[in-house]
CSV table of C-alpha atoms in Angstrom, one decimal:
chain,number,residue,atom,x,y,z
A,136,UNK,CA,5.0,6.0,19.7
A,137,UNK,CA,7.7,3.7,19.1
A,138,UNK,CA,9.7,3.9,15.2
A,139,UNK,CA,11.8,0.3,15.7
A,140,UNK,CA,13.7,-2.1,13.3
A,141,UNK,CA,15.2,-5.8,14.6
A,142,UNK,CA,18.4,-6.0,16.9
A,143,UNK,CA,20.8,-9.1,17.1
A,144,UNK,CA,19.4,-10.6,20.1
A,145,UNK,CA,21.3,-13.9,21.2
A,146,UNK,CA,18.4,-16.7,22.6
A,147,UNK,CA,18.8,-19.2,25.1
A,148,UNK,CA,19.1,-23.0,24.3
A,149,UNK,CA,15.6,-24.5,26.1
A,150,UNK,CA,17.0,-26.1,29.4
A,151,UNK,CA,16.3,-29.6,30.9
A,152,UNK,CA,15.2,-32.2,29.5
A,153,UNK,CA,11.9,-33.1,27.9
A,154,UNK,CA,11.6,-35.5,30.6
A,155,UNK,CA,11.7,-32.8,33.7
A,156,UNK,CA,10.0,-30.8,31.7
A,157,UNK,CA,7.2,-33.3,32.1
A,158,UNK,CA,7.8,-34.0,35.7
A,159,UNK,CA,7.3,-29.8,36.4
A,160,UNK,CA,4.0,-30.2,34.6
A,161,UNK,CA,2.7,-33.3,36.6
A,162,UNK,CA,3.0,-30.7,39.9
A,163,UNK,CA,2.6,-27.6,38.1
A,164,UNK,CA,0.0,-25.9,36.1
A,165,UNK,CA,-1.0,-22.6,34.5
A,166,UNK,CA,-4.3,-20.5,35.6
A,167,UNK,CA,-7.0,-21.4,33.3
A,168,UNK,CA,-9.4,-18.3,33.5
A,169,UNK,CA,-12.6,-18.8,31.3
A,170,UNK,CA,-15.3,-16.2,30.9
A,171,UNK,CA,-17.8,-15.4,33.4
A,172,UNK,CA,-21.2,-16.7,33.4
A,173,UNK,CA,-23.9,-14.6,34.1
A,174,UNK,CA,-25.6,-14.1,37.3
A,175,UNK,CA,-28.9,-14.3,35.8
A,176,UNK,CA,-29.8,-15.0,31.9
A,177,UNK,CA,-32.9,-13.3,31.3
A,178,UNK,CA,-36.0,-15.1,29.9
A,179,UNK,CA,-36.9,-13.7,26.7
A,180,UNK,CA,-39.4,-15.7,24.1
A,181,UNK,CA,-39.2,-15.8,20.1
A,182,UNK,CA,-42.4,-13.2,20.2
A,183,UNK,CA,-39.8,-10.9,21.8
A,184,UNK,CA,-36.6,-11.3,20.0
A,185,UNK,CA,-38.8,-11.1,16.8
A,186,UNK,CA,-39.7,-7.6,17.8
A,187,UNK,CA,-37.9,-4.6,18.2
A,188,UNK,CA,-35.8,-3.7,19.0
A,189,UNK,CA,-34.4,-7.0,18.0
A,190,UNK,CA,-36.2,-7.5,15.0
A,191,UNK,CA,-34.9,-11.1,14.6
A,192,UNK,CA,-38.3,-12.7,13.2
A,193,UNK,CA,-36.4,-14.1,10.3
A,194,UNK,CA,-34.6,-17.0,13.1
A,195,UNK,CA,-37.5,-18.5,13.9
A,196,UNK,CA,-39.1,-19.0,10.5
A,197,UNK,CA,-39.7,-22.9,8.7
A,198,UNK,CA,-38.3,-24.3,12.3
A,199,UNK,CA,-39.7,-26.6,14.5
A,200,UNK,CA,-40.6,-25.8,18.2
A,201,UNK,CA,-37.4,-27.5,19.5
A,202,UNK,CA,-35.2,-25.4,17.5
A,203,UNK,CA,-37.1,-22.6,17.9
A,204,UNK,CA,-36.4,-23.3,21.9
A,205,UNK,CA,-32.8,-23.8,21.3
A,206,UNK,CA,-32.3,-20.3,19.0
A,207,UNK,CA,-33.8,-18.7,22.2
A,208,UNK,CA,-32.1,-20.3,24.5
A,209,UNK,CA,-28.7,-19.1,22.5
A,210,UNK,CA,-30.2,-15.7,22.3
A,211,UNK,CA,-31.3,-15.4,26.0
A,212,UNK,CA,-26.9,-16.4,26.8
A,213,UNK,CA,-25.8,-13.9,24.1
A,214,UNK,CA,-27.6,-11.6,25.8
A,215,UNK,CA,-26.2,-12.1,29.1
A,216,UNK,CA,-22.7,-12.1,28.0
A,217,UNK,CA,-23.1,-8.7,26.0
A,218,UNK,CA,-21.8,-6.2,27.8
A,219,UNK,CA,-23.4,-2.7,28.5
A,220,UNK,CA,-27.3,-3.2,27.0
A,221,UNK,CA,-26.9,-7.0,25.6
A,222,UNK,CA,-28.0,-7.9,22.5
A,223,UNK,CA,-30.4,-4.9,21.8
A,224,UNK,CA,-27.5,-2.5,21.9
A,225,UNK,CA,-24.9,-4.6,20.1
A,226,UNK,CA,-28.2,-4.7,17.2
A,227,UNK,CA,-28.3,-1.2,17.5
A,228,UNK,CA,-24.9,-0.3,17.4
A,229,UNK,CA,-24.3,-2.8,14.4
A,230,UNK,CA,-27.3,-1.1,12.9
A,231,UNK,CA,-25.7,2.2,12.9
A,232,UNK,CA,-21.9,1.5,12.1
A,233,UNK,CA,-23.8,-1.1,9.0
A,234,UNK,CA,-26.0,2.3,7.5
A,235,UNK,CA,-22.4,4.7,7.9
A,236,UNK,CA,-20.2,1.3,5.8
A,237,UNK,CA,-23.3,1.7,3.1
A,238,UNK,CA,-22.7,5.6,2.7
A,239,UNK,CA,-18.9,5.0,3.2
A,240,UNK,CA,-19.2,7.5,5.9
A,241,UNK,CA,-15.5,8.7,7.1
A,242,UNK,CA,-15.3,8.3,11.0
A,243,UNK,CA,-12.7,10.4,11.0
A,244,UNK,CA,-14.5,13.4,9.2
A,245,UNK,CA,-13.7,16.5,10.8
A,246,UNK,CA,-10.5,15.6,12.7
A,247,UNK,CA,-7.0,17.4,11.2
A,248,UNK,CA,-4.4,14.0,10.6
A,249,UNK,CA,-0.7,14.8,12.2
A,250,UNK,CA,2.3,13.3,12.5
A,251,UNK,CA,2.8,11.6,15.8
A,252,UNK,CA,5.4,12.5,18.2
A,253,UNK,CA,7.6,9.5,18.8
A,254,UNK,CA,11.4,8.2,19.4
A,255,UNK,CA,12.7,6.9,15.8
A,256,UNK,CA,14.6,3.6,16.6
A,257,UNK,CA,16.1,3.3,12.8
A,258,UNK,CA,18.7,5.0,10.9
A,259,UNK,CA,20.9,7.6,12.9
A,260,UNK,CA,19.1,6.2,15.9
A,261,UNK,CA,19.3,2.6,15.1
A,262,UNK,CA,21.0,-0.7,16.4
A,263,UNK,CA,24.4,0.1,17.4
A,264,UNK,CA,24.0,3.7,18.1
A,265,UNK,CA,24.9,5.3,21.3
A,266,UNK,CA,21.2,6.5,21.7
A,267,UNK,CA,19.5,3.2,20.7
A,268,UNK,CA,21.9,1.6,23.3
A,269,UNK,CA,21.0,4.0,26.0
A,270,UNK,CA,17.7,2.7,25.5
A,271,UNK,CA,18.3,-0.5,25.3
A,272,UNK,CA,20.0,0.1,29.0
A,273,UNK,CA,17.4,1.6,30.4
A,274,UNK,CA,14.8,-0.9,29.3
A,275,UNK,CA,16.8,-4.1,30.3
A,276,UNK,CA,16.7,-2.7,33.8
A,277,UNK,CA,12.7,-2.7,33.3
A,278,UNK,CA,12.8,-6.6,32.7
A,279,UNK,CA,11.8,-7.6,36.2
A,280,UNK,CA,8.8,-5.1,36.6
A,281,UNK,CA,7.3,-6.3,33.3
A,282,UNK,CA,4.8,-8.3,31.8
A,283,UNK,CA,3.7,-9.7,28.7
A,284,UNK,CA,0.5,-11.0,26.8
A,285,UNK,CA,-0.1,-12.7,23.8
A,286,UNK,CA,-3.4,-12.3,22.0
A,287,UNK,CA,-3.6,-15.5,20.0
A,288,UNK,CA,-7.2,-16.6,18.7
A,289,UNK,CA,-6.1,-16.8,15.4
A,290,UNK,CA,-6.4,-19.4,13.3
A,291,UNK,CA,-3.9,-20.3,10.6
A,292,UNK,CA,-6.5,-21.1,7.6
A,293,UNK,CA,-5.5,-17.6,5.2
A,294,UNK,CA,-1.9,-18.6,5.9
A,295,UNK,CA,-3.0,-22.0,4.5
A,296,UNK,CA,-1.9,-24.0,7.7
A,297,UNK,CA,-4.4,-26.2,9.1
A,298,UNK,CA,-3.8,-25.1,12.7
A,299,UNK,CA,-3.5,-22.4,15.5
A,300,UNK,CA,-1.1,-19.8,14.3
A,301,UNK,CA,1.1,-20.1,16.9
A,302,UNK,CA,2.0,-23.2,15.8
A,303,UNK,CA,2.9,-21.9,12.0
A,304,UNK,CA,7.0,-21.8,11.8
A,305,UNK,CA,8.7,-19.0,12.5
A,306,UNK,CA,12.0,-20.3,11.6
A,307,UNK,CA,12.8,-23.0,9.0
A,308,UNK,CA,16.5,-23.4,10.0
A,309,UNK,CA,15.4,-24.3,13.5
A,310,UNK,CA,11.6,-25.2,12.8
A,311,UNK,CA,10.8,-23.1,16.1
A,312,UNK,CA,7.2,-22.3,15.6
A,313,UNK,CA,6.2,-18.4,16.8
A,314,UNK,CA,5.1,-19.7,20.0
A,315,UNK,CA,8.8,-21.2,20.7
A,316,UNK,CA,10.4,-18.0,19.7
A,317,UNK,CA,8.0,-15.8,22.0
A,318,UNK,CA,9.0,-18.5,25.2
A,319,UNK,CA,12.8,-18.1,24.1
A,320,UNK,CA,13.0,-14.4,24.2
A,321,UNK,CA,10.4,-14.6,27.9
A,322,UNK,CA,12.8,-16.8,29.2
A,323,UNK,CA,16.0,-14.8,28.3
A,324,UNK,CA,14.2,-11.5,29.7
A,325,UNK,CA,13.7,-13.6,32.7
A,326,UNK,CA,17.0,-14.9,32.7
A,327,UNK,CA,18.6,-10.8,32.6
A,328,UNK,CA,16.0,-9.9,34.9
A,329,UNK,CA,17.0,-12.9,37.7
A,330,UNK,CA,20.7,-12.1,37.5
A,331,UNK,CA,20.0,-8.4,38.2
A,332,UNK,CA,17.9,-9.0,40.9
A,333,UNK,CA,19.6,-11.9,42.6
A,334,UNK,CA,16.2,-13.3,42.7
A,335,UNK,CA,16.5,-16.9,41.2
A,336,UNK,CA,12.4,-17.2,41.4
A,337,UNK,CA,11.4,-14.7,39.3
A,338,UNK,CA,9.2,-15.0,37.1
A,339,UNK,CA,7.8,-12.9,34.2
A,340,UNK,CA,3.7,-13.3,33.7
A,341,UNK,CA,2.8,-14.2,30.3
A,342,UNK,CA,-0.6,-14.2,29.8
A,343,UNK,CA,-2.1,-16.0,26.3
A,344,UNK,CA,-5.6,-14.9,25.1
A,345,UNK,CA,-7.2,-17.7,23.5
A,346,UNK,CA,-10.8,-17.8,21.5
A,347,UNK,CA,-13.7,-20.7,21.2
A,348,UNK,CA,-11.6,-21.8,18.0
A,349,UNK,CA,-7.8,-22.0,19.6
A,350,UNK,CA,-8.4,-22.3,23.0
A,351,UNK,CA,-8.1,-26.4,23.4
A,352,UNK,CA,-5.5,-26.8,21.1
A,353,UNK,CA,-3.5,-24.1,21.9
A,354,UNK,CA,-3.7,-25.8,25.6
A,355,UNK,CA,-3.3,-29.3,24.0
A,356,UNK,CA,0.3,-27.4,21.8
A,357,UNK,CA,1.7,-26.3,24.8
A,358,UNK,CA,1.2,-29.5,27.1
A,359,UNK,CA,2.8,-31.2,24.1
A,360,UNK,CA,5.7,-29.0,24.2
A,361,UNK,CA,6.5,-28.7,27.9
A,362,UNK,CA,5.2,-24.8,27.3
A,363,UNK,CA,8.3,-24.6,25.6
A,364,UNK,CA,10.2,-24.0,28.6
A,365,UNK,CA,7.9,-21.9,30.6
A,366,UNK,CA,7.1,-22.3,34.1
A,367,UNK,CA,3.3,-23.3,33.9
A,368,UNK,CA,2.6,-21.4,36.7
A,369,UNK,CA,3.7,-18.0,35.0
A,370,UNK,CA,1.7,-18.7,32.3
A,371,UNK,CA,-2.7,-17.4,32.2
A,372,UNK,CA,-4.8,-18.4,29.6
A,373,UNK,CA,-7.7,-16.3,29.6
A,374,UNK,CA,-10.4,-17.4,26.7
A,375,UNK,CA,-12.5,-14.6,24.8
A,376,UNK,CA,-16.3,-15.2,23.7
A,377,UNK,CA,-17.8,-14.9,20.2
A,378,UNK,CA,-20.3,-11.9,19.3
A,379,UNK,CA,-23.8,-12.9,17.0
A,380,UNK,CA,-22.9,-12.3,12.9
A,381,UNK,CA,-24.9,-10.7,11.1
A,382,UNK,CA,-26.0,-11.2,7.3
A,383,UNK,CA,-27.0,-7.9,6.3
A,384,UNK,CA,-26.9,-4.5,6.7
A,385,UNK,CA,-30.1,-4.5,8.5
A,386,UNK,CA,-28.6,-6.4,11.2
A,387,UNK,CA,-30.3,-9.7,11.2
A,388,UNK,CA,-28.5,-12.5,12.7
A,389,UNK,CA,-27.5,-15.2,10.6
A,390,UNK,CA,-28.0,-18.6,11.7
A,391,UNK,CA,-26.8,-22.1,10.1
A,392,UNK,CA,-29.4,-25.1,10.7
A,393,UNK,CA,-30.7,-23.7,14.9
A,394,UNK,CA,-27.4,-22.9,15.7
A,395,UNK,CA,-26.9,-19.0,15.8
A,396,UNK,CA,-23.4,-18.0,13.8
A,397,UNK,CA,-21.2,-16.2,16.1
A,398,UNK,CA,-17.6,-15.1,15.3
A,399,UNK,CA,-14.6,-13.6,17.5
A,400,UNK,CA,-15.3,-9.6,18.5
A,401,UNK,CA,-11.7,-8.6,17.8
A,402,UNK,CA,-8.4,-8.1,20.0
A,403,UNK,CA,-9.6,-5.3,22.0
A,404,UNK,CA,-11.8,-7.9,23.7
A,405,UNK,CA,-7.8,-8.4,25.5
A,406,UNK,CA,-8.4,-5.5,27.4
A,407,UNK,CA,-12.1,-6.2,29.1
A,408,UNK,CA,-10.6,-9.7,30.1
A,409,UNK,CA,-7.5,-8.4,31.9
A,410,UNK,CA,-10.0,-6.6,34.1
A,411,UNK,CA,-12.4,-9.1,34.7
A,412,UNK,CA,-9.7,-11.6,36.2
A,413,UNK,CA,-8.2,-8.5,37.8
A,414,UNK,CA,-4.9,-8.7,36.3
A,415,UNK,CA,-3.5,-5.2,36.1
A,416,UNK,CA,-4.5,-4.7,39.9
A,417,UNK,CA,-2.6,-7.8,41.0
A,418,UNK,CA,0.4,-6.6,38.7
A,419,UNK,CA,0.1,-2.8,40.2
A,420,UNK,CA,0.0,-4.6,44.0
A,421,UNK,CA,3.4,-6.6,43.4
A,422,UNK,CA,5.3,-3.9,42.2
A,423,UNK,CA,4.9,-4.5,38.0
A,424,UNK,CA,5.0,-1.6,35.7
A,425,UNK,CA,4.5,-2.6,31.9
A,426,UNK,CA,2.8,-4.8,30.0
A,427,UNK,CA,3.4,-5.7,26.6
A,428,UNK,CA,0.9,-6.7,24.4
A,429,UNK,CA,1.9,-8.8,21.5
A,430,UNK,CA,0.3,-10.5,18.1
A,431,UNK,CA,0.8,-14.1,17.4
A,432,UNK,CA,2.7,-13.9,14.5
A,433,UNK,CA,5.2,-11.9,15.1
A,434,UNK,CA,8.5,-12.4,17.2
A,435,UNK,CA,10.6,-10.3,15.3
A,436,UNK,CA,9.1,-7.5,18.1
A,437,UNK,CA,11.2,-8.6,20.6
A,438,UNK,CA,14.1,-7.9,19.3
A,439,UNK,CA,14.1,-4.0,19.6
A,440,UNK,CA,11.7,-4.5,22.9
A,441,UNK,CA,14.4,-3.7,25.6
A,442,UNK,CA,14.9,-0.5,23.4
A,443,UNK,CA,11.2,-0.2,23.3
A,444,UNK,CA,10.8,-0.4,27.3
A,445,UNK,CA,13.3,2.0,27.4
A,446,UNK,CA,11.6,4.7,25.7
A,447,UNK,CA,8.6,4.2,28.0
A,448,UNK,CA,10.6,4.5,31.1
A,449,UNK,CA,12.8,7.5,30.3
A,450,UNK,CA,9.4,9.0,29.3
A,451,UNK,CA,7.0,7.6,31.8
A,452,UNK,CA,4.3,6.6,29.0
A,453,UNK,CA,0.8,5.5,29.6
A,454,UNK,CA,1.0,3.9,26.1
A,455,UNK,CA,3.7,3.1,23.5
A,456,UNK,CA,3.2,2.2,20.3
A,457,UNK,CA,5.6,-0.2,18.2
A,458,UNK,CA,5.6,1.4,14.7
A,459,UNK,CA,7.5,-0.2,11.6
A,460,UNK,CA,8.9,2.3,8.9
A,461,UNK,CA,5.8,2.3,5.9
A,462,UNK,CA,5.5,2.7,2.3
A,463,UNK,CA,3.4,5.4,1.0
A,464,UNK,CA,0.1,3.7,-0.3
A,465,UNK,CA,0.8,0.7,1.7
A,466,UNK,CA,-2.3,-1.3,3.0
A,467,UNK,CA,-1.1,-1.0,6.8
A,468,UNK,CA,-2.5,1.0,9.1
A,469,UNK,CA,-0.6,4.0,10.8
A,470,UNK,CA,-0.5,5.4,14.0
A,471,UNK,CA,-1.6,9.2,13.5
A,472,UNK,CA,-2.4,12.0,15.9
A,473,UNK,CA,-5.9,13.4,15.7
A,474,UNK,CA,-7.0,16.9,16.4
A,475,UNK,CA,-10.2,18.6,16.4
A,476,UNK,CA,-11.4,22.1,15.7
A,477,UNK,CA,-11.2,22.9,19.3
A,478,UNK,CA,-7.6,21.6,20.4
A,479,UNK,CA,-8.6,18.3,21.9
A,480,UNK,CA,-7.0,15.3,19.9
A,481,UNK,CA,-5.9,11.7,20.4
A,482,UNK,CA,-3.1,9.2,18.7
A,483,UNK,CA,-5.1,6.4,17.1
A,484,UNK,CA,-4.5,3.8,14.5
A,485,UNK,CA,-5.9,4.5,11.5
A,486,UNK,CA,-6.9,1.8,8.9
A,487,UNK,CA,-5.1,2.2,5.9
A,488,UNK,CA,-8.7,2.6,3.7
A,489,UNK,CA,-9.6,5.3,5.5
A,490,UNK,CA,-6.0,6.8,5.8
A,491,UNK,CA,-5.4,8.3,2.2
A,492,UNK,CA,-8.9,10.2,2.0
A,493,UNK,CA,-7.5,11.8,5.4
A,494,UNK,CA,-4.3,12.8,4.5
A,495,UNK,CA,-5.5,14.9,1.3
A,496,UNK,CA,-6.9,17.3,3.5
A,497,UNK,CA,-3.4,18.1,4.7
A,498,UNK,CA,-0.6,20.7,3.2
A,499,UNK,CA,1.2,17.7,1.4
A,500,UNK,CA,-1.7,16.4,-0.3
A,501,UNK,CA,-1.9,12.9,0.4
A,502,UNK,CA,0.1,9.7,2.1
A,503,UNK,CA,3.2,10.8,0.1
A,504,UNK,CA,7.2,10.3,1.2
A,505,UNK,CA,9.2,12.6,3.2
A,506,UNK,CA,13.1,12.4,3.1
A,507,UNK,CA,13.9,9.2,4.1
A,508,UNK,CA,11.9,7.5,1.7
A,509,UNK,CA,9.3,6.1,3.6
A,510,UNK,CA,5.9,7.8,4.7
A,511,UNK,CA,5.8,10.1,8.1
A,512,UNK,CA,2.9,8.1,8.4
A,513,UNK,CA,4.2,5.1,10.4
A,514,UNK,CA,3.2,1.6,10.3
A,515,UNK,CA,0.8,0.1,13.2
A,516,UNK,CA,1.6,-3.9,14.0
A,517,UNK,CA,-0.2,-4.0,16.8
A,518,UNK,CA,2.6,-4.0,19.3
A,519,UNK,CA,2.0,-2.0,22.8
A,520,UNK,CA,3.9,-1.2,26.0
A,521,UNK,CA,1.0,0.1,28.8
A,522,UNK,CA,2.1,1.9,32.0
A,523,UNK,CA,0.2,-1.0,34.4
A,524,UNK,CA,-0.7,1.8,37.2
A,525,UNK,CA,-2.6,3.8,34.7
A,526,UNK,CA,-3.9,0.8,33.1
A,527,UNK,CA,-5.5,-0.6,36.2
A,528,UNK,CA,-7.2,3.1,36.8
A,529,UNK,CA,-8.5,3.1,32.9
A,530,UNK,CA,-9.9,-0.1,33.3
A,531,UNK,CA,-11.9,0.3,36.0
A,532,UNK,CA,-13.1,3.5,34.9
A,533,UNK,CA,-13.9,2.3,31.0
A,534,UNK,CA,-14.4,-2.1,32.3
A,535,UNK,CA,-12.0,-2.7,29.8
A,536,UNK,CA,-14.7,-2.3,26.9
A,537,UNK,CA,-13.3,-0.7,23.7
A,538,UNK,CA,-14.8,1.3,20.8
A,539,UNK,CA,-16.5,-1.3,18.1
A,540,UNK,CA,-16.2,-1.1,14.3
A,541,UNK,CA,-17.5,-2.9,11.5
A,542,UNK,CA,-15.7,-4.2,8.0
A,543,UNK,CA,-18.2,-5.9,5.8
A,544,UNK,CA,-17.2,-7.2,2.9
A,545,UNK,CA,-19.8,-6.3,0.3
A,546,UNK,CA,-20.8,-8.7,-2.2
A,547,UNK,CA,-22.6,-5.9,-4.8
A,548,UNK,CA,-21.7,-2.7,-5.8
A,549,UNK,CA,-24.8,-1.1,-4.2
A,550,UNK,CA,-23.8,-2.3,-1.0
A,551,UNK,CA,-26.9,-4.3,-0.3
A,552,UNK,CA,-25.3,-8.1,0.6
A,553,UNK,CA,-22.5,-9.5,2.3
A,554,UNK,CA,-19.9,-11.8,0.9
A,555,UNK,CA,-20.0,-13.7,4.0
A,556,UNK,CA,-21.4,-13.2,7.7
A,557,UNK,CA,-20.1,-10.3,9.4
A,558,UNK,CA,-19.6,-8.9,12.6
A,559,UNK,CA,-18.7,-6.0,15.2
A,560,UNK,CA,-15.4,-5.8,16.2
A,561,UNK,CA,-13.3,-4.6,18.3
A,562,UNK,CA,-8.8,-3.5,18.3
A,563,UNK,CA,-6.6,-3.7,20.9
């Protein structure tokens, strides 16, 4: 785990013209990597989704025999997609994880909360320190061995722009949008990384997870942009798939007209992708170390990452977390180690609503300051640096499929109905 606050970082101007950035695309492109179909969809009826262990009678009630045909036929694909038991254990699980959100069951209940052990990259240890530029070293030197990926199937809608979040601006003196300034900093890692190798081809793999909603028109923003730079060919879009919404806590499906209501599972969903396209393995077999995982709305990352790489080197990390320093009480979640009674533990983010009711079991009480002013606690922003060896060997072992949750937003006090259509999901 990874304490950092924004360098100075000097970025490239964009090189060539618009016009041979156009030429490079007419002869080059970027791998387009969709999600696997099936093998074999199985052939279920509405007599045996209304059943259990389904129990989705309530679909197929009032509609004629051609929807009822198509709600199966979007059923019988759901099913196929879901990994590990289909539909009947995502129903289950949702089932479960719904019953614990009505009883505001802790998850957490019976592990001990402790500060994680990390490298603080602020204050004493800050830009223009000796130690922060030993890092800093060290992790410029990790520039050619590394990759990076963007999860980006965000849509812009709570940030009141009509759009793909990428495409929100990051900058109003330049009106560089976040995508520009993650393409900016690639290409001057890539830039470092050439000169120290002497290798004028090389190129950093920057991989962009897209969902049903962004996925052509964040292909349609960066054909319009020249990818900003970018060599197409170092760029992999990879495109997650919706899960089923549900419209109460019993786990029924919701459905609008005969079209099922999906939604997006989540950014863990990054992680049984990579797999399936084989990425880490192809990284591993050329020689690739890290990969750095990154949210769409937020460049200011980069700027400590060098320091960030750094810290994973010297200490040969499986995972690093990027943390930023947090107010006590504030609604971010933290990174926290996790022990149980019997010694075994793991560092986790913890979602800030179940954080405070965690921390009161501990000697200070609650999520209180220490003597910098800020909370031990440190603030998760989704930002991580993976080993790629031990990636590939976790991946295969686990198929990339991560842990699920559930956050409905209750529309009553007794916990009974939904404000809106909700979902298992799924973090990164």
């Amino acid at each position: 785990m990874t304490t950092s606050c924004p360098t100075s970082f000097v970025e490239p101007s964009r090189r060539g013209s618009a016009e041979s950035a156009r030429s490079r695309l007419r002869t080059r492109t970027c791998s387009f990597l969709f999600p696997s179909e099936p093998d074999t969809v199985p052939e279920n009826t509405a007599d045996v989704y209304s059943a259990e262990p389904y129990n989705q009678a309530h679909l197929f009630e009032g509609v004629t025999e051609e929807e009822k045909k198509s709600i199966v036929a979007q059923l019988n694909l759901i099913d196929a997609r879901l990994p590990r038991g289909g539909l009947a254990t995502y129903l289950e699980s949702a089932r479960k994880l719904l019953k614990d959100a009505q009883q505001d069951v802790n998850p957490l209940a019976g592990f001990t909360p402790h500060v994680p052990v990390g490298e603080r990259l602020v204050g004493e240890h800050g830009p223009g320190t000796k130690a922060y530029g030993e890092f800093e070293r060290l992790g410029m030197d990790q520039l050619p061995k590394t990759c990076f990926c963007l999860v980006a199937g965000g849509l812009g809608e709570r940030l009141g722009f009509p759009g793909i979040k990428i495409g929100i601006t990051a900058d109003v003196t330049t009106g560089a949008t976040f995508f520009e300034k993650f393409a900016l900093f690639i290409l001057a890692f890539q830039a470092h990384a050439r000169k120290d190798t002497g290798d004028e081809d090389l190129q950093l793999p920057f991989v962009i997870m897209t969902s049903e909603d962004t996925h052509d028109r964040t292909v349609q923003f960066l054909d319009d942009n020249q990818f900003f730079g970018l060599d197409p060919e170092q760029v992999t879009i990879m495109q997650q798939q919706k899960v089923p919404a549900m419209m109460d806590p019993e786990a029924r499906i919701a459905k609008t007209g005969s079209t099922v209501e999906t939604k997006p599972h989540g950014h863990g969903d990054v992680h049984k992708l990579l797999h399936e396209h084989g990425l880490p393995k192809k990284w591993e077999a050329e020689g690739r170390r890290w990969l750095v995982l990154i949210q769409d709305t937020n460049p200011l990352a980069f700027r400590s990452m060098c320091a960030v790489l750094g810290v994973s080197a010297s200490q040969d990390l499986a995972q690093n977390s990027v943390c930023t320093p947090r107010i006590p009480g504030e609604a971010v979640g933290s990174v926290v180690k996790l022990e149980k009674p019997d010694g075994s533990h793991k560092t986790i983010n913890v979602e800030y609503h179940y954080l405070q009711s965690l921390l009161k079991s501990t000697p200070i009480g609650g999520d209180v300051a220490d003597e910098t002013g800020f909370s031990p606690y440190p603030g998760n922003i989704n930002v991580l640096v993976f080993g790629i060896p031990c990636l590939a060997r976790c991946l295969e072992a686990t198929g990339g499929v991560v842990p699920e949750f559930v956050n409905p937003k209750w529309a009553d006090a007794g916990r009974t109905k939904f404000k809106s259509a909700t979902r298992l999901e799924c973090m990164m």
